[in-house]
Amino acid sequence: IGILPEGDVIVDGDTIVDIGLNLADQGAEITDARGMIVTPSLIDTHRHTWQTALRQIGSDWTLNDYVAVVPHKVV
């Protein structure tokens, strides 16, 4: 739907049910997210953002190729 400067997002479990302005909130738990970014799937970005570049250069890599190029630490 693009950028919506203000509005409501109704979530049921882990599913976005509706997005819009002045949606009915009967019995809903309300979280005030003013001044924040609300977007689906923006989870664990500190780890996945840097890996996005590897999707381009390493799309045909094997696991051995990945381990040889990407720094890692065995715990």
Short mmCIF file of N, CA and C in Angstrom, two decimals:
data_model
loop_
_atom_site.label_atom_id
_atom_site.label_comp_id
_atom_site.label_asym_id
_atom_site.label_seq_id
_atom_site.Cartn_x
_atom_site.Cartn_y
_atom_site.Cartn_z
N ILE A 1 0.82 -1.21 0.00
CA ILE A 1 0.00 0.00 0.00
C ILE A 1 0.85 1.26 0.00
N GLY A 2 2.14 1.10 0.11
CA GLY A 2 3.02 2.26 0.10
C GLY A 2 3.18 2.86 1.48
N ILE A 3 3.58 4.13 1.50
CA ILE A 3 3.81 4.82 2.77
C ILE A 3 2.49 5.38 3.28
N LEU A 4 2.17 5.06 4.50
CA LEU A 4 0.97 5.56 5.16
C LEU A 4 1.44 6.31 6.40
N PRO A 5 1.49 7.65 6.35
CA PRO A 5 2.05 8.43 7.46
C PRO A 5 1.39 8.17 8.81
N GLU A 6 0.13 7.84 8.79
CA GLU A 6 -0.55 7.46 10.02
C GLU A 6 -1.68 6.51 9.67
N GLY A 7 -2.05 5.66 10.60
CA GLY A 7 -3.11 4.71 10.33
C GLY A 7 -3.13 3.61 11.37
N ASP A 8 -3.89 2.59 11.08
CA ASP A 8 -4.07 1.47 11.98
C ASP A 8 -3.66 0.18 11.28
N VAL A 9 -3.12 -0.73 12.06
CA VAL A 9 -2.78 -2.06 11.56
C VAL A 9 -3.43 -3.05 12.52
N ILE A 10 -4.26 -3.93 12.00
CA ILE A 10 -4.89 -4.96 12.83
C ILE A 10 -4.18 -6.28 12.56
N VAL A 11 -3.67 -6.88 13.64
CA VAL A 11 -2.93 -8.13 13.56
C VAL A 11 -3.66 -9.19 14.36
N ASP A 12 -3.83 -10.36 13.77
CA ASP A 12 -4.43 -11.50 14.47
C ASP A 12 -3.38 -12.61 14.51
N GLY A 13 -2.80 -12.84 15.68
CA GLY A 13 -1.72 -13.81 15.78
C GLY A 13 -0.49 -13.28 15.10
N ASP A 14 -0.07 -13.91 14.01
CA ASP A 14 1.08 -13.41 13.26
C ASP A 14 0.68 -12.97 11.85
N THR A 15 -0.62 -12.68 11.67
CA THR A 15 -1.14 -12.30 10.36
C THR A 15 -1.70 -10.89 10.38
N ILE A 16 -1.28 -10.04 9.44
CA ILE A 16 -1.86 -8.72 9.28
C ILE A 16 -3.22 -8.91 8.63
N VAL A 17 -4.27 -8.46 9.32
CA VAL A 17 -5.64 -8.65 8.85
C VAL A 17 -6.13 -7.44 8.07
N ASP A 18 -5.76 -6.23 8.52
CA ASP A 18 -6.24 -5.03 7.85
C ASP A 18 -5.29 -3.87 8.13
N ILE A 19 -5.23 -2.95 7.18
CA ILE A 19 -4.44 -1.73 7.31
C ILE A 19 -5.29 -0.60 6.77
N GLY A 20 -5.37 0.50 7.51
CA GLY A 20 -6.15 1.63 7.04
C GLY A 20 -6.26 2.71 8.10
N LEU A 21 -7.15 3.63 7.87
CA LEU A 21 -7.38 4.73 8.80
C LEU A 21 -8.62 4.46 9.65
N ASN A 22 -8.52 4.75 10.94
CA ASN A 22 -9.65 4.66 11.86
C ASN A 22 -10.36 3.31 11.84
N LEU A 23 -9.60 2.23 11.86
CA LEU A 23 -10.18 0.89 11.86
C LEU A 23 -10.79 0.60 13.23
N ALA A 24 -11.84 -0.17 13.26
CA ALA A 24 -12.48 -0.55 14.52
C ALA A 24 -11.52 -1.39 15.35
N ASP A 25 -11.47 -1.11 16.64
CA ASP A 25 -10.53 -1.81 17.51
C ASP A 25 -11.24 -2.51 18.66
N GLN A 26 -12.40 -3.06 18.40
CA GLN A 26 -13.22 -3.69 19.44
C GLN A 26 -12.45 -4.80 20.15
N GLY A 27 -12.12 -4.55 21.42
CA GLY A 27 -11.46 -5.56 22.23
C GLY A 27 -10.00 -5.81 21.88
N ALA A 28 -9.43 -4.98 21.02
CA ALA A 28 -8.05 -5.20 20.60
C ALA A 28 -7.07 -4.63 21.61
N GLU A 29 -5.90 -5.24 21.71
CA GLU A 29 -4.80 -4.67 22.48
C GLU A 29 -4.18 -3.60 21.60
N ILE A 30 -4.07 -2.40 22.11
CA ILE A 30 -3.57 -1.28 21.31
C ILE A 30 -2.13 -0.97 21.69
N THR A 31 -1.29 -0.87 20.68
CA THR A 31 0.11 -0.48 20.86
C THR A 31 0.30 0.85 20.14
N ASP A 32 0.73 1.86 20.86
CA ASP A 32 0.97 3.17 20.26
C ASP A 32 2.33 3.15 19.58
N ALA A 33 2.34 3.17 18.26
CA ALA A 33 3.58 3.10 17.49
C ALA A 33 3.86 4.41 16.76
N ARG A 34 3.30 5.51 17.29
CA ARG A 34 3.58 6.81 16.67
C ARG A 34 5.08 7.06 16.63
N GLY A 35 5.55 7.58 15.49
CA GLY A 35 6.96 7.88 15.32
C GLY A 35 7.82 6.66 15.03
N MET A 36 7.20 5.51 14.81
CA MET A 36 7.94 4.29 14.52
C MET A 36 7.61 3.80 13.12
N ILE A 37 8.42 2.89 12.62
CA ILE A 37 8.17 2.26 11.33
C ILE A 37 7.52 0.91 11.59
N VAL A 38 6.38 0.66 10.96
CA VAL A 38 5.70 -0.62 11.07
C VAL A 38 5.76 -1.27 9.70
N THR A 39 6.39 -2.43 9.64
CA THR A 39 6.51 -3.13 8.36
C THR A 39 6.57 -4.63 8.61
N PRO A 40 5.94 -5.42 7.75
CA PRO A 40 6.02 -6.87 7.94
C PRO A 40 7.42 -7.38 7.63
N SER A 41 7.82 -8.39 8.33
CA SER A 41 9.08 -9.10 8.09
C SER A 41 10.33 -8.29 8.36
N LEU A 42 10.25 -7.24 9.14
CA LEU A 42 11.45 -6.49 9.50
C LEU A 42 11.96 -7.08 10.81
N ILE A 43 12.49 -8.29 10.69
CA ILE A 43 12.93 -9.03 11.87
C ILE A 43 14.39 -9.40 11.69
N ASP A 44 15.15 -9.24 12.75
CA ASP A 44 16.55 -9.66 12.74
C ASP A 44 17.35 -9.00 11.63
N THR A 45 17.10 -7.72 11.39
CA THR A 45 17.79 -7.04 10.29
C THR A 45 19.27 -6.88 10.55
N HIS A 46 19.68 -6.86 11.81
CA HIS A 46 21.11 -6.71 12.07
C HIS A 46 21.90 -7.89 11.51
N ARG A 47 21.28 -9.00 11.33
CA ARG A 47 21.96 -10.17 10.79
C ARG A 47 21.68 -10.34 9.30
N HIS A 48 20.46 -10.10 8.87
CA HIS A 48 20.09 -10.41 7.50
C HIS A 48 20.44 -9.32 6.50
N THR A 49 20.54 -8.08 6.93
CA THR A 49 20.83 -6.99 5.99
C THR A 49 22.17 -7.20 5.31
N TRP A 50 23.21 -7.51 6.07
CA TRP A 50 24.52 -7.69 5.45
C TRP A 50 24.56 -8.92 4.55
N GLN A 51 23.70 -9.89 4.80
CA GLN A 51 23.69 -11.09 3.98
C GLN A 51 23.04 -10.87 2.62
N THR A 52 22.31 -9.76 2.47
CA THR A 52 21.63 -9.47 1.20
C THR A 52 22.63 -9.39 0.05
N ALA A 53 23.78 -8.78 0.28
CA ALA A 53 24.79 -8.68 -0.77
C ALA A 53 25.26 -10.06 -1.22
N LEU A 54 25.33 -11.00 -0.29
CA LEU A 54 25.78 -12.35 -0.65
C LEU A 54 24.78 -13.07 -1.54
N ARG A 55 23.53 -12.67 -1.50
CA ARG A 55 22.54 -13.31 -2.38
C ARG A 55 22.88 -13.06 -3.84
N GLN A 56 23.52 -11.93 -4.12
CA GLN A 56 23.88 -11.61 -5.50
C GLN A 56 25.17 -12.30 -5.91
N ILE A 57 26.21 -12.18 -5.08
CA ILE A 57 27.49 -12.73 -5.50
C ILE A 57 27.62 -14.22 -5.20
N GLY A 58 26.84 -14.71 -4.26
CA GLY A 58 26.98 -16.11 -3.87
C GLY A 58 25.76 -16.95 -4.13
N SER A 59 24.96 -16.56 -5.10
CA SER A 59 23.71 -17.29 -5.33
C SER A 59 23.92 -18.74 -5.77
N ASP A 60 25.08 -19.02 -6.35
CA ASP A 60 25.34 -20.40 -6.79
C ASP A 60 26.42 -21.08 -5.94
N TRP A 61 26.74 -20.49 -4.77
CA TRP A 61 27.75 -21.06 -3.89
C TRP A 61 27.26 -22.32 -3.21
N THR A 62 28.19 -23.19 -2.93
CA THR A 62 27.91 -24.34 -2.07
C THR A 62 28.16 -23.88 -0.62
N LEU A 63 27.83 -24.72 0.33
CA LEU A 63 28.11 -24.40 1.72
C LEU A 63 29.61 -24.20 1.94
N ASN A 64 30.43 -25.03 1.30
CA ASN A 64 31.88 -24.90 1.42
C ASN A 64 32.38 -23.56 0.88
N ASP A 65 31.79 -23.10 -0.23
CA ASP A 65 32.16 -21.78 -0.78
C ASP A 65 31.82 -20.69 0.23
N TYR A 66 30.63 -20.75 0.81
CA TYR A 66 30.18 -19.76 1.78
C TYR A 66 31.13 -19.71 2.98
N VAL A 67 31.45 -20.86 3.54
CA VAL A 67 32.30 -20.94 4.72
C VAL A 67 33.71 -20.42 4.40
N ALA A 68 34.17 -20.63 3.17
CA ALA A 68 35.51 -20.17 2.81
C ALA A 68 35.58 -18.65 2.69
N VAL A 69 34.50 -18.00 2.36
CA VAL A 69 34.49 -16.55 2.11
C VAL A 69 34.01 -15.75 3.32
N VAL A 70 32.97 -16.21 4.00
CA VAL A 70 32.34 -15.46 5.09
C VAL A 70 33.05 -15.76 6.41
N PRO A 71 33.50 -14.70 7.10
CA PRO A 71 34.13 -14.93 8.41
C PRO A 71 33.14 -15.60 9.37
N HIS A 72 33.61 -16.53 10.13
CA HIS A 72 32.73 -17.24 11.06
C HIS A 72 33.49 -17.63 12.30
N LYS A 73 32.75 -17.92 13.31
CA LYS A 73 33.35 -18.34 14.59
C LYS A 73 32.61 -19.59 15.06
N VAL A 74 33.33 -20.64 15.28
CA VAL A 74 32.73 -21.87 15.78
C VAL A 74 32.68 -21.78 17.31
N VAL A 75 31.49 -22.00 17.85
CA VAL A 75 31.33 -21.89 19.30
C VAL A 75 31.25 -23.25 19.94
#
